[in-house]
Amino acid sequence: MDIASLRAQHPDHWKKACAIRTLTLDAVAAANSGHSGMPMGMADVATVLYEKHLNFDASQPDWPNRDRFILSAGHGSMLIYSLLHLTGDAEFPIEQLKNFRQWGGKTAGHPENFLAKAIETTTGPLGQGIAMAVGFAIAEESLRARWGAKIIDHHTYVIAGDGCLMEGVSQEAIGLAGRHELSRLIVMWDNNGITIDGKVSLSDRTDQIARFAASGWDTFECDGHDPADIDRALTEAKASAKPAFIACKTHIALGSSAQDTSKGHGALTDAKLIADTKAAYGWDYPAFEIPQDVQSAWKAIGSRGAETRKEWEARFAALSDSKKQLFQRQFACEAPAKLAAVIRAMKKQAVETAPKVATRRASEMVLEVVNPVMTETLGGSADLTGSNNTKTADLGVFDPINRKGRYVYYGIREHGMAAAMNGIALHGGLRPYGGTFMCFTDYARPAMRLSALMHAPVVYVMTHDSIGLGEDGPTHQPVEHLAISRATPNTMVFRPADLVETAEAWEIALSSKATPSVMALSRQNLMPVRKTHTSKNLSAQGAYVLEDATAKRQVILIATGSEVEIAVKAREALEAEGIGTRVVSMPCMELFAQQDEAYRRKVLPAGPVRIGIEAAVRLGGWDRWLLGERGREGKEAFIGMTGFGASAPAERLYAEFGITVEATVAKAKALLG
C-alpha cells in the first residue's frame, strides 16, 4: 500500500481519516489496551460515510429520523469514539478519549448503547451488530409504512468484519434481511483478510459476496482506501432495491509495521511503532491533538445534518396533536393508558369464567385484547407460530408486500430473531415480542443477554416450559433454562399459573421501559388458581399469598406456573389433616426480590417449613426463598428436577419424577417430623 500516493491524491480526505487513526493510536496507547487495527483500516470508509452519506446531527444525535450507524465489529470501538469526538458530539470531549477503557468513561472497551445517545447499540460479541441491524431495518420499514416517508425515511449502515460474518447468527440475519428486501440496510465489510489467529484462510474460505447474493442481497466492491471508489459504492448501494453488501478491500493497521498481520488486530502500544506510523501518515502533532483545519472540517460534517433535522421537525410539527402524542408515546416506550383497563377487564372475566387453559393459550388470549390497543407491538415466532400462540387475527403479516403487517415469520432462527428484536426495540417506536420453545433459549441466549445489558424491553414468549410438554422428550424439555434466565441481571422471568397471572405478566412486560421479559408458558392445560378478582396487579409484587392456612400455619408451599395447582391441591390435603398450610404463588422471583423487607417477611414469615415446587432444577434462585429470608436448614425441601426429562405423556412424567400432590404432602409431613 503506497501511503504517499494516498496522501498526495486526496490530501483533505487523508487528514480527516488520519485524525481517526491517530486518535485510535493515542487512546489505545494511553489505555495500554484495545484494538487499533480495524479503526486504522476502516478510517477511510468511515470518513466517506460520515462526510457524504450518513444523515445525522451531532448536536442532537438521537432525533428519530436519523440514519443509524452500527459498528458490528465492536472491538474497533475507537472508530466510533473518534468519529463522535471529531464531529462535535458533546458527550465525547477529548477527555473521554483519554479515558478510553477506564472506570466511569463513556468510551468503554466495546460500544455500550446506554452510555451515550449516539451509540445505537451495544456490540462486541461478533455477529450481534449485523443481526441487530436487521431489526433496525425492519423497524424503519414498518414505521415508514405507518407514518409515511415524510416522518420516517432513513438508512441503517453497518461496519462488519470477518468475525461478524463467520458467526452463525450472521447467516440467520442476512437470510431474514434478504427475504424481506430491506433496501435501507447497507453493510460495509472490512475485508482485510486477518483474524486474531492469522490469515482468514486458516479457518475459512467462504466467498462472502456470493453468499450474500445467494441470500437475496445486492453486492458491491470497492477499494476501502480510495475515497472516490468508496463514495461510488455507497451511492450505488443506496439506490439498490435490496439490502446491500459492500466488500471494502482494506489493510488492517494501515501504515504501521503491523499492517496486514494478526498483530495489527490488537493493541499497538509500542512507542516506536506509533511514532513511525504517524511519520508515515505525515502527522506531526502531539498525542490527542487535532490541527484546527482538520477539526473544523470534521465539525462541519457534524453540523451538516442540522438543517435536515429542522426540516423534519417542521414536518412533524404539522401533524395533528393526536398523531404527535401517539408518536412521542411510542418512541418514549410508554404503554397506552388503555392497557391497564383491558388487562383489568380480562382478569375480571377470567375469574368469572374460570377457563382451564395452557398458559401459552392464555398468552394468546391476552394478546388478542392487547394488540388492538397497543398498536406498536410487532409479534413473531421462530417457526412455531401455532405452538407459541403469538399471532392474533388483527396483526397481518410483515413482508415486502405488506409493510404495515405486525407479525414477522422469523423462520428457524432463534438467535437471529432475538437479535432482530433487540434492534427493533432499540430503534424506537415499536414493541417487539417473539416466541420459541423454552428449551431453545439456548439458541437465543447471546442476544437475550444483550437485551438485558442494553436495557431493551424485548418480550420473549417461551412456551413448552417444562417436562409438561411430554412426548417430545428430554431434548425439548427445559430443566435448567429458568435458572439461566433468572441468573441474568436485569431480566424479569415470569412463570404464570393461569390466565389471570398471564395477563398481569404481560401488563408488566409491556409497561417496562428498560428490562426484557421471559414468559415461561405451559403446553398443558392448567386449572385456574386466582378465584377472586382484584384490580391490583399481584404479580407485580413477584410473589403473593394465594391461599392461606386456616389451621395453625406450619407449612409454606412456594410454587410457580404449572406447579401452583399442585401446591393448591397439596394444601387441601394437608389442611384436611389439620396441618395449616399457606400457598405462595411466585410468578416472578426478580420482582419479589425488589419488594421491601416488610412485604417479603409478610409473605414468607419465619417458622413454618418451606417447600418449593417447580418442574425444573433447584438452581433457579430457590435457595434464597427456602434457606434465606429466615428459612431454616433442614426445614426446607425442593420438589422438582435433578436431571433431564424423558419421553412420555406429561402426567406420567410428573408421577415418575415425583412432582405430585402426594410427594408434596409426604415431604411436608417428613419435615414436620
PDB file of C-alpha atoms in Angstrom, residues 167-432:
ATOM      1  CA  GLU A 167     -20.510 -16.214  13.435  1.00  0.00           C
ATOM      2  CA  GLY A 168     -23.570 -18.326  12.642  1.00  0.00           C
ATOM      3  CA  VAL A 169     -26.056 -15.633  13.626  1.00  0.00           C
ATOM      4  CA  SER A 170     -24.917 -13.582  10.639  1.00  0.00           C
ATOM      5  CA  GLN A 171     -26.377 -16.148   8.234  1.00  0.00           C
ATOM      6  CA  GLU A 172     -29.667 -16.176  10.135  1.00  0.00           C
ATOM      7  CA  ALA A 173     -29.703 -12.389   9.882  1.00  0.00           C
ATOM      8  CA  ILE A 174     -28.781 -11.964   6.233  1.00  0.00           C
ATOM      9  CA  GLY A 175     -31.266 -14.642   5.189  1.00  0.00           C
ATOM     10  CA  LEU A 176     -34.005 -12.780   7.021  1.00  0.00           C
ATOM     11  CA  ALA A 177     -32.965  -9.433   5.537  1.00  0.00           C
ATOM     12  CA  GLY A 178     -32.857 -10.844   2.022  1.00  0.00           C
ATOM     13  CA  ARG A 179     -36.294 -12.393   2.369  1.00  0.00           C
ATOM     14  CA  HIS A 180     -37.783  -9.101   3.482  1.00  0.00           C
ATOM     15  CA  GLU A 181     -35.949  -6.982   0.898  1.00  0.00           C
ATOM     16  CA  LEU A 182     -34.718  -4.480   3.464  1.00  0.00           C
ATOM     17  CA  SER A 183     -33.432  -1.966   0.957  1.00  0.00           C
ATOM     18  CA  ARG A 184     -32.423   0.612   3.574  1.00  0.00           C
ATOM     19  CA  LEU A 185     -29.838  -1.747   5.089  1.00  0.00           C
ATOM     20  CA  ILE A 186     -26.226  -1.347   3.942  1.00  0.00           C
ATOM     21  CA  VAL A 187     -23.398  -3.498   5.307  1.00  0.00           C
ATOM     22  CA  MET A 188     -19.788  -2.472   4.733  1.00  0.00           C
ATOM     23  CA  TRP A 189     -17.436  -5.423   5.138  1.00  0.00           C
ATOM     24  CA  ASP A 190     -13.930  -4.705   6.399  1.00  0.00           C
ATOM     25  CA  ASN A 191     -12.333  -7.170   4.022  1.00  0.00           C
ATOM     26  CA  ASN A 192      -8.799  -7.229   5.412  1.00  0.00           C
ATOM     27  CA  GLY A 193      -8.213 -10.998   5.420  1.00  0.00           C
ATOM     28  CA  ILE A 194      -6.933 -11.078   9.013  1.00  0.00           C
ATOM     29  CA  THR A 195      -8.251 -12.549  12.271  1.00  0.00           C
ATOM     30  CA  ILE A 196      -6.637 -12.876  15.708  1.00  0.00           C
ATOM     31  CA  ASP A 197      -5.079 -16.227  14.823  1.00  0.00           C
ATOM     32  CA  GLY A 198      -3.707 -15.073  11.492  1.00  0.00           C
ATOM     33  CA  LYS A 199      -4.987 -15.051   7.932  1.00  0.00           C
ATOM     34  CA  VAL A 200      -8.676 -15.750   7.395  1.00  0.00           C
ATOM     35  CA  SER A 201      -7.634 -18.624   5.141  1.00  0.00           C
ATOM     36  CA  LEU A 202      -6.546 -20.549   8.242  1.00  0.00           C
ATOM     37  CA  SER A 203     -10.176 -21.170   9.092  1.00  0.00           C
ATOM     38  CA  ASP A 204     -12.459 -20.045   6.282  1.00  0.00           C
ATOM     39  CA  ARG A 205     -12.775 -19.987   2.507  1.00  0.00           C
ATOM     40  CA  THR A 206     -16.278 -18.597   2.117  1.00  0.00           C
ATOM     41  CA  ASP A 207     -16.977 -16.433  -0.916  1.00  0.00           C
ATOM     42  CA  GLN A 208     -18.802 -13.755   1.063  1.00  0.00           C
ATOM     43  CA  ILE A 209     -20.007 -11.858  -1.984  1.00  0.00           C
ATOM     44  CA  ALA A 210     -21.590 -14.996  -3.433  1.00  0.00           C
ATOM     45  CA  ARG A 211     -23.038 -15.853  -0.027  1.00  0.00           C
ATOM     46  CA  PHE A 212     -24.805 -12.504   0.345  1.00  0.00           C
ATOM     47  CA  ALA A 213     -26.000 -12.605  -3.254  1.00  0.00           C
ATOM     48  CA  ALA A 214     -27.447 -16.080  -2.667  1.00  0.00           C
ATOM     49  CA  SER A 215     -29.319 -14.692   0.346  1.00  0.00           C
ATOM     50  CA  GLY A 216     -31.058 -12.020  -1.722  1.00  0.00           C
ATOM     51  CA  TRP A 217     -28.687  -9.067  -1.347  1.00  0.00           C
ATOM     52  CA  ASP A 218     -27.189  -6.783  -3.950  1.00  0.00           C
ATOM     53  CA  THR A 219     -23.417  -6.831  -3.690  1.00  0.00           C
ATOM     54  CA  PHE A 220     -20.744  -4.258  -4.449  1.00  0.00           C
ATOM     55  CA  GLU A 221     -16.990  -3.950  -4.111  1.00  0.00           C
ATOM     56  CA  CYS A 222     -14.638  -1.054  -3.564  1.00  0.00           C
ATOM     57  CA  ASP A 223     -11.104  -0.120  -2.648  1.00  0.00           C
ATOM     58  CA  GLY A 224     -11.538   0.688   1.032  1.00  0.00           C
ATOM     59  CA  HIS A 225      -8.790   3.321   0.909  1.00  0.00           C
ATOM     60  CA  ASP A 226      -9.920   5.208  -2.212  1.00  0.00           C
ATOM     61  CA  PRO A 227     -12.497   7.821  -1.162  1.00  0.00           C
ATOM     62  CA  ALA A 228     -13.901   8.194  -4.675  1.00  0.00           C
ATOM     63  CA  ASP A 229     -14.420   4.454  -5.020  1.00  0.00           C
ATOM     64  CA  ILE A 230     -15.958   4.219  -1.561  1.00  0.00           C
ATOM     65  CA  ASP A 231     -18.358   7.046  -2.420  1.00  0.00           C
ATOM     66  CA  ARG A 232     -19.283   5.321  -5.664  1.00  0.00           C
ATOM     67  CA  ALA A 233     -20.072   2.043  -3.917  1.00  0.00           C
ATOM     68  CA  LEU A 234     -22.159   3.703  -1.203  1.00  0.00           C
ATOM     69  CA  THR A 235     -24.111   5.693  -3.792  1.00  0.00           C
ATOM     70  CA  GLU A 236     -24.894   2.539  -5.773  1.00  0.00           C
ATOM     71  CA  ALA A 237     -25.811   0.628  -2.620  1.00  0.00           C
ATOM     72  CA  LYS A 238     -28.291   3.301  -1.563  1.00  0.00           C
ATOM     73  CA  ALA A 239     -30.004   3.027  -4.936  1.00  0.00           C
ATOM     74  CA  SER A 240     -30.499  -0.723  -4.548  1.00  0.00           C
ATOM     75  CA  ALA A 241     -33.946  -2.212  -4.075  1.00  0.00           C
ATOM     76  CA  LYS A 242     -32.439  -4.939  -1.879  1.00  0.00           C
ATOM     77  CA  PRO A 243     -30.247  -4.934   1.194  1.00  0.00           C
ATOM     78  CA  ALA A 244     -26.750  -4.025   0.070  1.00  0.00           C
ATOM     79  CA  PHE A 245     -23.388  -5.584   0.875  1.00  0.00           C
ATOM     80  CA  ILE A 246     -20.184  -3.704   0.100  1.00  0.00           C
ATOM     81  CA  ALA A 247     -16.910  -5.578   0.221  1.00  0.00           C
ATOM     82  CA  CYS A 248     -14.384  -2.921   1.183  1.00  0.00           C
ATOM     83  CA  LYS A 249     -10.851  -4.151   0.480  1.00  0.00           C
ATOM     84  CA  THR A 250      -8.732  -2.742   3.300  1.00  0.00           C
ATOM     85  CA  HIS A 251      -5.445  -3.148   5.140  1.00  0.00           C
ATOM     86  CA  ILE A 252      -5.632  -3.730   8.868  1.00  0.00           C
ATOM     87  CA  ALA A 253      -3.390  -1.372  10.909  1.00  0.00           C
ATOM     88  CA  LEU A 254      -2.716   0.647   7.744  1.00  0.00           C
ATOM     89  CA  GLY A 255       0.698   2.290   7.601  1.00  0.00           C
ATOM     90  CA  SER A 256       2.186   0.556  10.628  1.00  0.00           C
ATOM     91  CA  SER A 257       4.736  -2.216  10.838  1.00  0.00           C
ATOM     92  CA  ALA A 258       1.853  -4.458  11.946  1.00  0.00           C
ATOM     93  CA  GLN A 259      -0.113  -3.833   8.738  1.00  0.00           C
ATOM     94  CA  ASP A 260      -1.697  -6.975   7.267  1.00  0.00           C
ATOM     95  CA  THR A 261      -0.735  -9.130  10.260  1.00  0.00           C
ATOM     96  CA  SER A 262      -2.632 -10.606  13.177  1.00  0.00           C
ATOM     97  CA  LYS A 263      -0.620  -8.343  15.485  1.00  0.00           C
ATOM     98  CA  GLY A 264      -2.384  -5.425  13.863  1.00  0.00           C
ATOM     99  CA  HIS A 265      -5.728  -6.653  15.181  1.00  0.00           C
ATOM    100  CA  GLY A 266      -4.916  -5.881  18.796  1.00  0.00           C
ATOM    101  CA  ALA A 267      -3.345  -3.127  20.844  1.00  0.00           C
ATOM    102  CA  LEU A 268      -0.493  -1.297  19.110  1.00  0.00           C
ATOM    103  CA  THR A 269       1.239   0.402  22.020  1.00  0.00           C
ATOM    104  CA  ASP A 270       4.929   0.360  21.177  1.00  0.00           C
ATOM    105  CA  ALA A 271       6.178   3.951  21.189  1.00  0.00           C
ATOM    106  CA  LYS A 272       8.441   3.490  18.176  1.00  0.00           C
ATOM    107  CA  LEU A 273       5.701   1.795  16.161  1.00  0.00           C
ATOM    108  CA  ILE A 274       3.340   4.676  16.909  1.00  0.00           C
ATOM    109  CA  ALA A 275       5.955   7.304  16.051  1.00  0.00           C
ATOM    110  CA  ASP A 276       6.890   5.559  12.811  1.00  0.00           C
ATOM    111  CA  THR A 277       3.242   5.161  11.820  1.00  0.00           C
ATOM    112  CA  LYS A 278       2.475   8.828  12.435  1.00  0.00           C
ATOM    113  CA  ALA A 279       5.541   9.762  10.411  1.00  0.00           C
ATOM    114  CA  ALA A 280       4.253   7.636   7.546  1.00  0.00           C
ATOM    115  CA  TYR A 281       0.952   9.475   7.829  1.00  0.00           C
ATOM    116  CA  GLY A 282       2.708  12.840   7.764  1.00  0.00           C
ATOM    117  CA  TRP A 283       1.212  13.552  11.171  1.00  0.00           C
ATOM    118  CA  ASP A 284       3.467  15.701  13.324  1.00  0.00           C
ATOM    119  CA  TYR A 285       1.293  16.584  16.301  1.00  0.00           C
ATOM    120  CA  PRO A 286       1.349  15.640  19.980  1.00  0.00           C
ATOM    121  CA  ALA A 287      -0.862  12.860  21.298  1.00  0.00           C
ATOM    122  CA  PHE A 288      -4.601  13.632  21.156  1.00  0.00           C
ATOM    123  CA  GLU A 289      -4.021  16.883  19.281  1.00  0.00           C
ATOM    124  CA  ILE A 290      -6.009  17.542  16.096  1.00  0.00           C
ATOM    125  CA  PRO A 291      -4.971  20.508  13.937  1.00  0.00           C
ATOM    126  CA  GLN A 292      -7.553  23.255  13.705  1.00  0.00           C
ATOM    127  CA  ASP A 293      -8.261  22.872   9.999  1.00  0.00           C
ATOM    128  CA  VAL A 294      -8.978  19.159  10.384  1.00  0.00           C
ATOM    129  CA  GLN A 295     -11.086  19.696  13.477  1.00  0.00           C
ATOM    130  CA  SER A 296     -13.093  22.403  11.716  1.00  0.00           C
ATOM    131  CA  ALA A 297     -13.684  20.167   8.713  1.00  0.00           C
ATOM    132  CA  TRP A 298     -14.998  17.418  10.961  1.00  0.00           C
ATOM    133  CA  LYS A 299     -17.197  19.804  12.938  1.00  0.00           C
ATOM    134  CA  ALA A 300     -18.727  20.947   9.651  1.00  0.00           C
ATOM    135  CA  ILE A 301     -19.551  17.322   8.886  1.00  0.00           C
ATOM    136  CA  GLY A 302     -21.148  17.003  12.312  1.00  0.00           C
ATOM    137  CA  SER A 303     -23.398  20.010  11.738  1.00  0.00           C
ATOM    138  CA  ARG A 304     -24.235  19.165   8.125  1.00  0.00           C
ATOM    139  CA  GLY A 305     -27.466  17.403   9.087  1.00  0.00           C
ATOM    140  CA  ALA A 306     -28.855  20.159  11.313  1.00  0.00           C
ATOM    141  CA  GLU A 307     -30.914  21.681   8.540  1.00  0.00           C
ATOM    142  CA  THR A 308     -32.332  18.284   7.557  1.00  0.00           C
ATOM    143  CA  ARG A 309     -33.287  17.679  11.184  1.00  0.00           C
ATOM    144  CA  LYS A 310     -35.014  21.064  11.411  1.00  0.00           C
ATOM    145  CA  GLU A 311     -36.956  20.342   8.232  1.00  0.00           C
ATOM    146  CA  TRP A 312     -38.072  17.050   9.759  1.00  0.00           C
ATOM    147  CA  GLU A 313     -39.121  18.825  12.949  1.00  0.00           C
ATOM    148  CA  ALA A 314     -41.252  21.186  10.886  1.00  0.00           C
ATOM    149  CA  ARG A 315     -42.964  18.260   9.159  1.00  0.00           C
ATOM    150  CA  PHE A 316     -43.519  16.575  12.499  1.00  0.00           C
ATOM    151  CA  ALA A 317     -44.978  19.780  13.959  1.00  0.00           C
ATOM    152  CA  ALA A 318     -47.535  19.814  11.144  1.00  0.00           C
ATOM    153  CA  LEU A 319     -49.039  16.525  12.326  1.00  0.00           C
ATOM    154  CA  SER A 320     -52.240  16.575  14.327  1.00  0.00           C
ATOM    155  CA  ASP A 321     -51.879  16.741  18.094  1.00  0.00           C
ATOM    156  CA  SER A 322     -53.176  13.209  18.466  1.00  0.00           C
ATOM    157  CA  LYS A 323     -50.618  11.825  15.998  1.00  0.00           C
ATOM    158  CA  LYS A 324     -47.780  13.714  17.639  1.00  0.00           C
ATOM    159  CA  GLN A 325     -48.790  12.401  21.045  1.00  0.00           C
ATOM    160  CA  LEU A 326     -49.002   8.849  19.711  1.00  0.00           C
ATOM    161  CA  PHE A 327     -45.574   9.096  18.078  1.00  0.00           C
ATOM    162  CA  GLN A 328     -43.981  10.576  21.187  1.00  0.00           C
ATOM    163  CA  ARG A 329     -45.572   7.988  23.474  1.00  0.00           C
ATOM    164  CA  GLN A 330     -44.428   5.104  21.325  1.00  0.00           C
ATOM    165  CA  PHE A 331     -40.874   6.403  20.951  1.00  0.00           C
ATOM    166  CA  ALA A 332     -40.763   7.035  24.709  1.00  0.00           C
ATOM    167  CA  CYS A 333     -41.639   3.352  25.182  1.00  0.00           C
ATOM    168  CA  GLU A 334     -44.678   4.222  27.272  1.00  0.00           C
ATOM    169  CA  ALA A 335     -47.643   1.875  27.367  1.00  0.00           C
ATOM    170  CA  PRO A 336     -51.032   3.322  26.356  1.00  0.00           C
ATOM    171  CA  ALA A 337     -53.441   4.281  29.117  1.00  0.00           C
ATOM    172  CA  LYS A 338     -55.889   1.692  27.782  1.00  0.00           C
ATOM    173  CA  LEU A 339     -53.528  -1.183  28.579  1.00  0.00           C
ATOM    174  CA  ALA A 340     -54.361  -1.256  32.287  1.00  0.00           C
ATOM    175  CA  ALA A 341     -58.092  -1.129  31.549  1.00  0.00           C
ATOM    176  CA  VAL A 342     -58.111  -4.045  29.122  1.00  0.00           C
ATOM    177  CA  ILE A 343     -55.981  -6.125  31.484  1.00  0.00           C
ATOM    178  CA  ARG A 344     -58.344  -5.441  34.382  1.00  0.00           C
ATOM    179  CA  ALA A 345     -61.337  -6.380  32.256  1.00  0.00           C
ATOM    180  CA  MET A 346     -59.672  -9.604  31.129  1.00  0.00           C
ATOM    181  CA  LYS A 347     -58.763 -10.539  34.706  1.00  0.00           C
ATOM    182  CA  LYS A 348     -62.348  -9.984  35.846  1.00  0.00           C
ATOM    183  CA  GLN A 349     -63.695 -12.109  33.006  1.00  0.00           C
ATOM    184  CA  ALA A 350     -61.140 -14.835  33.730  1.00  0.00           C
ATOM    185  CA  VAL A 351     -62.234 -15.080  37.364  1.00  0.00           C
ATOM    186  CA  GLU A 352     -65.883 -15.245  36.329  1.00  0.00           C
ATOM    187  CA  THR A 353     -65.442 -17.878  33.605  1.00  0.00           C
ATOM    188  CA  ALA A 354     -62.513 -19.823  35.152  1.00  0.00           C
ATOM    189  CA  PRO A 355     -61.132 -21.279  31.893  1.00  0.00           C
ATOM    190  CA  LYS A 356     -58.804 -24.250  32.147  1.00  0.00           C
ATOM    191  CA  VAL A 357     -56.194 -23.404  29.511  1.00  0.00           C
ATOM    192  CA  ALA A 358     -52.484 -23.724  28.934  1.00  0.00           C
ATOM    193  CA  THR A 359     -50.676 -20.505  29.718  1.00  0.00           C
ATOM    194  CA  ARG A 360     -49.439 -20.382  26.108  1.00  0.00           C
ATOM    195  CA  ARG A 361     -53.110 -20.142  25.119  1.00  0.00           C
ATOM    196  CA  ALA A 362     -53.709 -17.697  27.959  1.00  0.00           C
ATOM    197  CA  SER A 363     -50.926 -15.564  26.496  1.00  0.00           C
ATOM    198  CA  GLU A 364     -52.662 -15.581  23.125  1.00  0.00           C
ATOM    199  CA  MET A 365     -55.931 -14.563  24.791  1.00  0.00           C
ATOM    200  CA  VAL A 366     -54.156 -11.624  26.400  1.00  0.00           C
ATOM    201  CA  LEU A 367     -52.558 -10.585  23.120  1.00  0.00           C
ATOM    202  CA  GLU A 368     -55.959 -10.697  21.460  1.00  0.00           C
ATOM    203  CA  VAL A 369     -57.099  -7.806  23.654  1.00  0.00           C
ATOM    204  CA  VAL A 370     -53.742  -6.035  23.948  1.00  0.00           C
ATOM    205  CA  ASN A 371     -52.642  -5.846  20.310  1.00  0.00           C
ATOM    206  CA  PRO A 372     -55.623  -3.736  19.159  1.00  0.00           C
ATOM    207  CA  VAL A 373     -54.964  -1.062  21.806  1.00  0.00           C
ATOM    208  CA  MET A 374     -51.160  -1.233  21.714  1.00  0.00           C
ATOM    209  CA  THR A 375     -50.603  -0.834  18.007  1.00  0.00           C
ATOM    210  CA  GLU A 376     -46.833  -0.570  18.341  1.00  0.00           C
ATOM    211  CA  THR A 377     -46.472  -4.269  19.113  1.00  0.00           C
ATOM    212  CA  LEU A 378     -44.631  -6.320  16.493  1.00  0.00           C
ATOM    213  CA  GLY A 379     -45.011 -10.034  17.075  1.00  0.00           C
ATOM    214  CA  GLY A 380     -43.313 -13.079  15.676  1.00  0.00           C
ATOM    215  CA  SER A 381     -42.106 -16.623  16.142  1.00  0.00           C
ATOM    216  CA  ALA A 382     -39.174 -18.782  15.130  1.00  0.00           C
ATOM    217  CA  ASP A 383     -41.314 -21.120  13.009  1.00  0.00           C
ATOM    218  CA  LEU A 384     -43.562 -22.110  15.924  1.00  0.00           C
ATOM    219  CA  THR A 385     -46.476 -19.736  15.450  1.00  0.00           C
ATOM    220  CA  GLY A 386     -49.154 -22.336  16.110  1.00  0.00           C
ATOM    221  CA  SER A 387     -47.337 -23.650  19.167  1.00  0.00           C
ATOM    222  CA  ASN A 388     -46.282 -20.324  20.669  1.00  0.00           C
ATOM    223  CA  ASN A 389     -49.705 -18.739  20.058  1.00  0.00           C
ATOM    224  CA  THR A 390     -48.076 -15.414  19.223  1.00  0.00           C
ATOM    225  CA  LYS A 391     -50.167 -14.367  16.196  1.00  0.00           C
ATOM    226  CA  THR A 392     -53.515 -12.689  16.677  1.00  0.00           C
ATOM    227  CA  ALA A 393     -56.076 -12.101  13.972  1.00  0.00           C
ATOM    228  CA  ASP A 394     -55.635  -8.335  13.730  1.00  0.00           C
ATOM    229  CA  LEU A 395     -51.868  -8.246  13.106  1.00  0.00           C
ATOM    230  CA  GLY A 396     -51.384  -9.059   9.439  1.00  0.00           C
ATOM    231  CA  VAL A 397     -48.023 -10.328   8.184  1.00  0.00           C
ATOM    232  CA  PHE A 398     -44.982  -8.109   7.712  1.00  0.00           C
ATOM    233  CA  ASP A 399     -43.386  -8.792   4.329  1.00  0.00           C
ATOM    234  CA  PRO A 400     -42.270  -6.858   1.221  1.00  0.00           C
ATOM    235  CA  ILE A 401     -45.885  -6.569   0.070  1.00  0.00           C
ATOM    236  CA  ASN A 402     -47.382  -5.501   3.383  1.00  0.00           C
ATOM    237  CA  ARG A 403     -45.047  -3.336   5.433  1.00  0.00           C
ATOM    238  CA  LYS A 404     -47.915  -2.474   7.766  1.00  0.00           C
ATOM    239  CA  GLY A 405     -48.164  -6.100   8.860  1.00  0.00           C
ATOM    240  CA  ARG A 406     -47.333  -6.577  12.522  1.00  0.00           C
ATOM    241  CA  TYR A 407     -46.258 -10.222  12.541  1.00  0.00           C
ATOM    242  CA  VAL A 408     -42.842 -11.472  11.419  1.00  0.00           C
ATOM    243  CA  TYR A 409     -42.222 -15.054  10.367  1.00  0.00           C
ATOM    244  CA  TYR A 410     -38.623 -15.323  11.569  1.00  0.00           C
ATOM    245  CA  GLY A 411     -38.087 -18.878  10.400  1.00  0.00           C
ATOM    246  CA  ILE A 412     -35.942 -21.374  12.275  1.00  0.00           C
ATOM    247  CA  ARG A 413     -33.682 -18.617  13.507  1.00  0.00           C
ATOM    248  CA  GLU A 414     -34.000 -18.285  17.292  1.00  0.00           C
ATOM    249  CA  HIS A 415     -30.742 -16.370  17.610  1.00  0.00           C
ATOM    250  CA  GLY A 416     -31.455 -14.172  14.622  1.00  0.00           C
ATOM    251  CA  MET A 417     -34.975 -13.481  15.874  1.00  0.00           C
ATOM    252  CA  ALA A 418     -33.771 -12.442  19.304  1.00  0.00           C
ATOM    253  CA  ALA A 419     -31.081 -10.186  17.870  1.00  0.00           C
ATOM    254  CA  ALA A 420     -33.508  -8.629  15.385  1.00  0.00           C
ATOM    255  CA  MET A 421     -35.964  -7.932  18.197  1.00  0.00           C
ATOM    256  CA  ASN A 422     -33.193  -6.135  20.054  1.00  0.00           C
ATOM    257  CA  GLY A 423     -32.674  -3.949  17.006  1.00  0.00           C
ATOM    258  CA  ILE A 424     -36.398  -3.277  16.684  1.00  0.00           C
ATOM    259  CA  ALA A 425     -36.628  -2.256  20.333  1.00  0.00           C
ATOM    260  CA  LEU A 426     -33.534  -0.047  20.191  1.00  0.00           C
ATOM    261  CA  HIS A 427     -34.680   1.673  17.010  1.00  0.00           C
ATOM    262  CA  GLY A 428     -37.663   3.013  18.912  1.00  0.00           C
ATOM    263  CA  GLY A 429     -41.352   3.280  18.134  1.00  0.00           C
ATOM    264  CA  LEU A 430     -42.156  -0.449  18.295  1.00  0.00           C
ATOM    265  CA  ARG A 431     -42.530  -3.101  20.997  1.00  0.00           C
ATOM    266  CA  PRO A 432     -41.267  -6.485  19.741  1.00  0.00           C
TER     267      PRO A 432
END
